[in-house]
Short mmCIF file of C-alpha atoms in Angstrom, two decimals:
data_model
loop_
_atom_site.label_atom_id
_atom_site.label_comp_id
_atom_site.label_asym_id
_atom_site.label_seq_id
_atom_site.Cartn_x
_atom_site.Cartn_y
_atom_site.Cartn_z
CA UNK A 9 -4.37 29.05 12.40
CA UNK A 10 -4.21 27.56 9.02
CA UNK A 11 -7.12 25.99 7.57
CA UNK A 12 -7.23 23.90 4.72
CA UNK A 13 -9.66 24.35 1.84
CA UNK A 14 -10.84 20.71 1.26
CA UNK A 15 -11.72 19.03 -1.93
CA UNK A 16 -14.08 16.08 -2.09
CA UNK A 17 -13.89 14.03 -4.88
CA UNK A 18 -16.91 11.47 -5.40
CA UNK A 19 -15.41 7.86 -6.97
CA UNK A 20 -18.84 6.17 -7.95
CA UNK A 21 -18.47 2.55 -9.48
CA UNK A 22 -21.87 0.38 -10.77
CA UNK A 23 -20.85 -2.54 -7.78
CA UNK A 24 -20.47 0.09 -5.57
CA UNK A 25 -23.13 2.48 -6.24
CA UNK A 26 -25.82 -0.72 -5.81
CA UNK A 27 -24.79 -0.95 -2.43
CA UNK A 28 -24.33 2.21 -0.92
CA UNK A 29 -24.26 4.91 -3.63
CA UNK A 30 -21.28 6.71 -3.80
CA UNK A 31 -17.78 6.38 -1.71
CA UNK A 32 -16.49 10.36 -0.57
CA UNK A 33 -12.35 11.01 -0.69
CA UNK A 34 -11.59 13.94 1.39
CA UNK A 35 -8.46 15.44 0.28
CA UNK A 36 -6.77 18.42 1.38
CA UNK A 37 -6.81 21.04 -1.81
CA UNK A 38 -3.31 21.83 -2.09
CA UNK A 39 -2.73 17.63 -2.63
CA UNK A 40 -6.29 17.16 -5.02
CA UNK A 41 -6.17 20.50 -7.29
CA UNK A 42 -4.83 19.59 -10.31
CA UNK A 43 -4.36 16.16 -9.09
CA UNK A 44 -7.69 14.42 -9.18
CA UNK A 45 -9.95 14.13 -12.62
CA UNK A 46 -13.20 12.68 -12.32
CA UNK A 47 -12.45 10.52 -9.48
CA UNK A 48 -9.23 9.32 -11.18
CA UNK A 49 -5.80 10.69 -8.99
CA UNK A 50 -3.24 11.30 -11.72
CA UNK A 51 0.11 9.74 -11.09
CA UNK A 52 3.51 11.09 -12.80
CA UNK A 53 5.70 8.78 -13.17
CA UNK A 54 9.92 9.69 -13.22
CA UNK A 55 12.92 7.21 -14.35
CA UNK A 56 16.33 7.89 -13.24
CA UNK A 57 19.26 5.92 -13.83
CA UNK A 58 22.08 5.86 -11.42
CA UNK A 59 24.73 3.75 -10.82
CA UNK A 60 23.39 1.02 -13.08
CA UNK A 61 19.89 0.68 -10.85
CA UNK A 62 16.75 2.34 -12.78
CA UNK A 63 14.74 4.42 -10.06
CA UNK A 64 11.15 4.47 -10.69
CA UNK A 65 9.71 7.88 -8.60
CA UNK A 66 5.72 8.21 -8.64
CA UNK A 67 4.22 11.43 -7.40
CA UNK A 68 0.69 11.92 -7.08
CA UNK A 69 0.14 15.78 -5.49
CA UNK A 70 1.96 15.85 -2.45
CA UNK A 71 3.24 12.05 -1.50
CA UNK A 72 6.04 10.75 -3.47
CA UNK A 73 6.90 6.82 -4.31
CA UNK A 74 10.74 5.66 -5.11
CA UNK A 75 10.83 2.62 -6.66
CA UNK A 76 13.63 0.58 -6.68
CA UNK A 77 14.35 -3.59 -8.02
CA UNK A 78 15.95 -5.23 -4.77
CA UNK A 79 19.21 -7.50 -5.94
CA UNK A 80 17.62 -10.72 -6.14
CA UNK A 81 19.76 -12.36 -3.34
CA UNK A 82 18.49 -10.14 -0.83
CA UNK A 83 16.06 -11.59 2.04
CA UNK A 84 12.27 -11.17 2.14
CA UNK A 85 10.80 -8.84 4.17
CA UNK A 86 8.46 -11.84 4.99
CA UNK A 87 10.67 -14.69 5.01
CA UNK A 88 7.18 -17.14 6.12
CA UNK A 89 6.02 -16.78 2.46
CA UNK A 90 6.99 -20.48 1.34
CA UNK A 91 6.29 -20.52 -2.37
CA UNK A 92 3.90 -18.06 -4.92
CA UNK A 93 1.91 -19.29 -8.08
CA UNK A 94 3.17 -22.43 -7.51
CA UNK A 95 7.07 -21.65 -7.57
CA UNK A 96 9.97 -20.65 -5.47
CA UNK A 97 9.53 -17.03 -4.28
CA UNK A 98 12.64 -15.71 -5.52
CA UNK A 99 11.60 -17.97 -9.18
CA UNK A 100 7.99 -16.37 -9.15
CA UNK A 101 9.27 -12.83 -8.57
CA UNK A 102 12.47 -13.08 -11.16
CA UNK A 103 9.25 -14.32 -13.67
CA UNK A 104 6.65 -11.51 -12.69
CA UNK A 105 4.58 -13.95 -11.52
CA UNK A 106 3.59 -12.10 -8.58
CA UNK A 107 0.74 -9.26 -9.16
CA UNK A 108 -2.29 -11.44 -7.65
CA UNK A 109 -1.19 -14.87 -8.00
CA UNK A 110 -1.88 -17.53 -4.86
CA UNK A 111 1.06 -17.52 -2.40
CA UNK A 112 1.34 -19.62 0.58
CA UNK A 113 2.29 -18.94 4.60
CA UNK A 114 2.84 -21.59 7.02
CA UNK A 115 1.02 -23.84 4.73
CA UNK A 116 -2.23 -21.59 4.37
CA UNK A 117 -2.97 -20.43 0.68
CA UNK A 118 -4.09 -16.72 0.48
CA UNK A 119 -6.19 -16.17 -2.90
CA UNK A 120 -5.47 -12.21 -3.50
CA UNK A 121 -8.31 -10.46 -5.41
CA UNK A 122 -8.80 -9.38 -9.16
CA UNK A 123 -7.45 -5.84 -10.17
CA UNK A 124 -10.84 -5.39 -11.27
CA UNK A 125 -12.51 -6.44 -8.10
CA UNK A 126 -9.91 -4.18 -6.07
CA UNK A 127 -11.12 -1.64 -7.65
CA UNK A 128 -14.16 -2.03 -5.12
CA UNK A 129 -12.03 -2.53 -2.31
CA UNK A 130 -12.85 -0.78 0.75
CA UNK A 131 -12.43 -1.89 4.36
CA UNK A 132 -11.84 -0.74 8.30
CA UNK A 133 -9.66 -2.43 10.96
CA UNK A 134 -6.80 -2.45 12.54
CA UNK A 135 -3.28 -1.26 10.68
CA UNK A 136 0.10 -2.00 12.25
CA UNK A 137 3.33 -1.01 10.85
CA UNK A 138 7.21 -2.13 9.93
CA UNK A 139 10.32 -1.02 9.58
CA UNK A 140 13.25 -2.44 10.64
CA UNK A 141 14.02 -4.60 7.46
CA UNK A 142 15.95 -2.21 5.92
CA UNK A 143 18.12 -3.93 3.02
CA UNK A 144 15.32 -6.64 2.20
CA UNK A 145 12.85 -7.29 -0.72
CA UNK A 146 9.26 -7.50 -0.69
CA UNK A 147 6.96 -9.69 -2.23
CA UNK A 148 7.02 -8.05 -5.62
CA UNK A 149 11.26 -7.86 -5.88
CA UNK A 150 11.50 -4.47 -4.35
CA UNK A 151 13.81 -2.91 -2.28
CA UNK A 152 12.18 -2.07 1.14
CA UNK A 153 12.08 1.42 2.39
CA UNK A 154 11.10 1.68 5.98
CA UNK A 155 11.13 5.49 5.73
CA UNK A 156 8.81 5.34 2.33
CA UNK A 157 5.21 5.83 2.12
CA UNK A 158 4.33 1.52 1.01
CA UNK A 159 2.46 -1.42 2.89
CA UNK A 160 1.50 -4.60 2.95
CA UNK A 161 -1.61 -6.68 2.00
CA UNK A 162 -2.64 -9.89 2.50
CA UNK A 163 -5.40 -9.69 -0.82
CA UNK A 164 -4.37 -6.33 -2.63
CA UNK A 165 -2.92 -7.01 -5.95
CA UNK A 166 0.53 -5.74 -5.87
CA UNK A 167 0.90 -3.02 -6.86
CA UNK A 168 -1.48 -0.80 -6.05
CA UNK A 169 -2.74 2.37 -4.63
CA UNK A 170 -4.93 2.95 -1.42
CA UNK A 171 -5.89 5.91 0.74
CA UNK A 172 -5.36 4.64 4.32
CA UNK A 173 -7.31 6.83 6.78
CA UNK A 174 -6.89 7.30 10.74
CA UNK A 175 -9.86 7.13 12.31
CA UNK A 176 -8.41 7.94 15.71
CA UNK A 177 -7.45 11.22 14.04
CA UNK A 178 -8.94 11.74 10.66
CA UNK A 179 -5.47 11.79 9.22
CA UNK A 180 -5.27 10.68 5.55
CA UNK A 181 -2.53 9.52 3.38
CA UNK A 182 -2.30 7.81 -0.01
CA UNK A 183 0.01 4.71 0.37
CA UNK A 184 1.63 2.32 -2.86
CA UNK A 185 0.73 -1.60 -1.53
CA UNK A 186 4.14 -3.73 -2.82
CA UNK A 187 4.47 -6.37 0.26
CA UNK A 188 1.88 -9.28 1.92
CA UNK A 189 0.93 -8.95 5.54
CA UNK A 190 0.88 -8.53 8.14
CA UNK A 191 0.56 -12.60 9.11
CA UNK A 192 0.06 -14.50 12.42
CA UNK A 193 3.35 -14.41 14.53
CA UNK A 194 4.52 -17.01 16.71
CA UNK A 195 4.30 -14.81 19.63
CA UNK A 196 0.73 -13.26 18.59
CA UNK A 197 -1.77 -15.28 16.59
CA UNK A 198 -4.29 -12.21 16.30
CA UNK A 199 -1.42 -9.71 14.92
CA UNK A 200 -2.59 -11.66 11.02
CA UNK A 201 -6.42 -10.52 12.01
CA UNK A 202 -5.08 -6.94 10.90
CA UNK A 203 -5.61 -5.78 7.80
CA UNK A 204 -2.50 -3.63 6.11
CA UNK A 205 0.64 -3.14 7.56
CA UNK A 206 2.14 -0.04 6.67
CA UNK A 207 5.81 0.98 6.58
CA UNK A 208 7.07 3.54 9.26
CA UNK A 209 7.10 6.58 7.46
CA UNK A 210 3.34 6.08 6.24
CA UNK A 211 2.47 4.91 10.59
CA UNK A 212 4.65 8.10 11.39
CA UNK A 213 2.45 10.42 8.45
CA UNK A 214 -0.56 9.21 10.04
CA UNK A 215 0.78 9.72 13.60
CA UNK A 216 0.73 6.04 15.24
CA UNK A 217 4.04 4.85 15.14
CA UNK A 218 3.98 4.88 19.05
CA UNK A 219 1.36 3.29 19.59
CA UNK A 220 1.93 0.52 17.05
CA UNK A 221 -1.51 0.23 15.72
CA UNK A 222 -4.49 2.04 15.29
CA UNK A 223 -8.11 1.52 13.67
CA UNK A 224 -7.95 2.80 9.65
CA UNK A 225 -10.14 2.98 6.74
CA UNK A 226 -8.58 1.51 3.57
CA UNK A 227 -9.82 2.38 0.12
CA UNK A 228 -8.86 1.65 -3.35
CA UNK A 229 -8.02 4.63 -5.62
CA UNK A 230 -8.58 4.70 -9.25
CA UNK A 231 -4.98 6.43 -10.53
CA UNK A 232 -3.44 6.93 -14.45
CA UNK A 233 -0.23 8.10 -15.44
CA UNK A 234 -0.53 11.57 -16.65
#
């Protein structure tokens, strides 16, 4: 049998540390060595141009991130988002007026937080995942990739990084939030109580995709680009 040294990094923060001292990552070592400085998770960051579309690939250790800008035609992944900072959604993406401005669903406003108060951010419940809007944008213009390792927030300013733990099986990954969700459906009111929705190849990494949900931790990394 294999076994995994394991790294633990300790991410301390003043709010934080006056309420419960300090938050623990577990990490396996291969993904933190090299990978994590004093509680920050470096991030390098890769452009490549092909075919006139700029790709944007993030690594941090192990889990890569491909970014790519979704043609502006294309339909939302959540076509219920009815306007965001005040504008169209297609007119508040095209002006980058997305990050952690107000949007509204089925005429409810949802107030994301501060980058500097997600910084604190740190939360269990229930996750749920997507992926069968393949060739459709998200809420921040980009192109959605079911197979990828993103999700969906209803508060998290987009984007950003969170660790998104199992706690049916202890199984951790490192997700990039760049969508809002998961909302109340027509056919189940309760399915907007949950709070991330991840894409398929992030429920698959963490080994719930049959089940369709499972109870996670969420937490907030602090990342910089190496």
């Amino acid at each position: 049998m294999h076994i995994w040294r394991l790294a633990v990094v300790f991410v301390c923060s003043a709010a934080i540390a006056s309420l419960s001292g300090c938050s623990v990552i577990t990490a396996p070592y291969r993904a933190a060595k090299n990978v994590v400085q004093g509680g920050v998770w470096i991030v390098k960051t890769t452009y490549v141009v092909a075919k006139g579309t700029t790709k944007v690939i993030y690594t941090i250790g192990e889990y890569t991130y491909e970014v790519v800008k979704a043609p502006i035609e294309w339909a939302l992944t959540h076509e219920e988002i009815e306007s965001i900072d005040g504008l169209t959604v297609k007119e508040a993406i095209r002006q980058g007026r997305v990050k952690a401005a107000p949007y509204v669903v089925a005429g409810r406003r949802y107030v994301p937080m501060s980058p500097e108060k997600a910084k604190e951010y740190r939360e269990e419940g229930l996750a749920s995942w997507y992926g069968y809007e393949s060739g459709r944008m998200t809420a921040n213009g980009e192109a959605f990739n079911p197979n990828g390792l993103s999700a969906a927030h209803k508060y998290l300013p987009i984007p950003t990084f969170v660790q998104v733990t199992n706690l049916e099986n202890k199984k951790s990954i490192i997700v990039r939030v760049n969508d809002r969700g998961p909302f109340p459906s027509m056919h189940n009111a309760r399915s907007g109580e949950r709070i991330i929705d991840l894409s398929m190849g992030a429920a698959k990494r963490l080994e719930f995709q049959d089940k369709g949900v499972a109870r996670v931790r969420v937490e907030a990394i602090q990342v910089k680009e190496e």
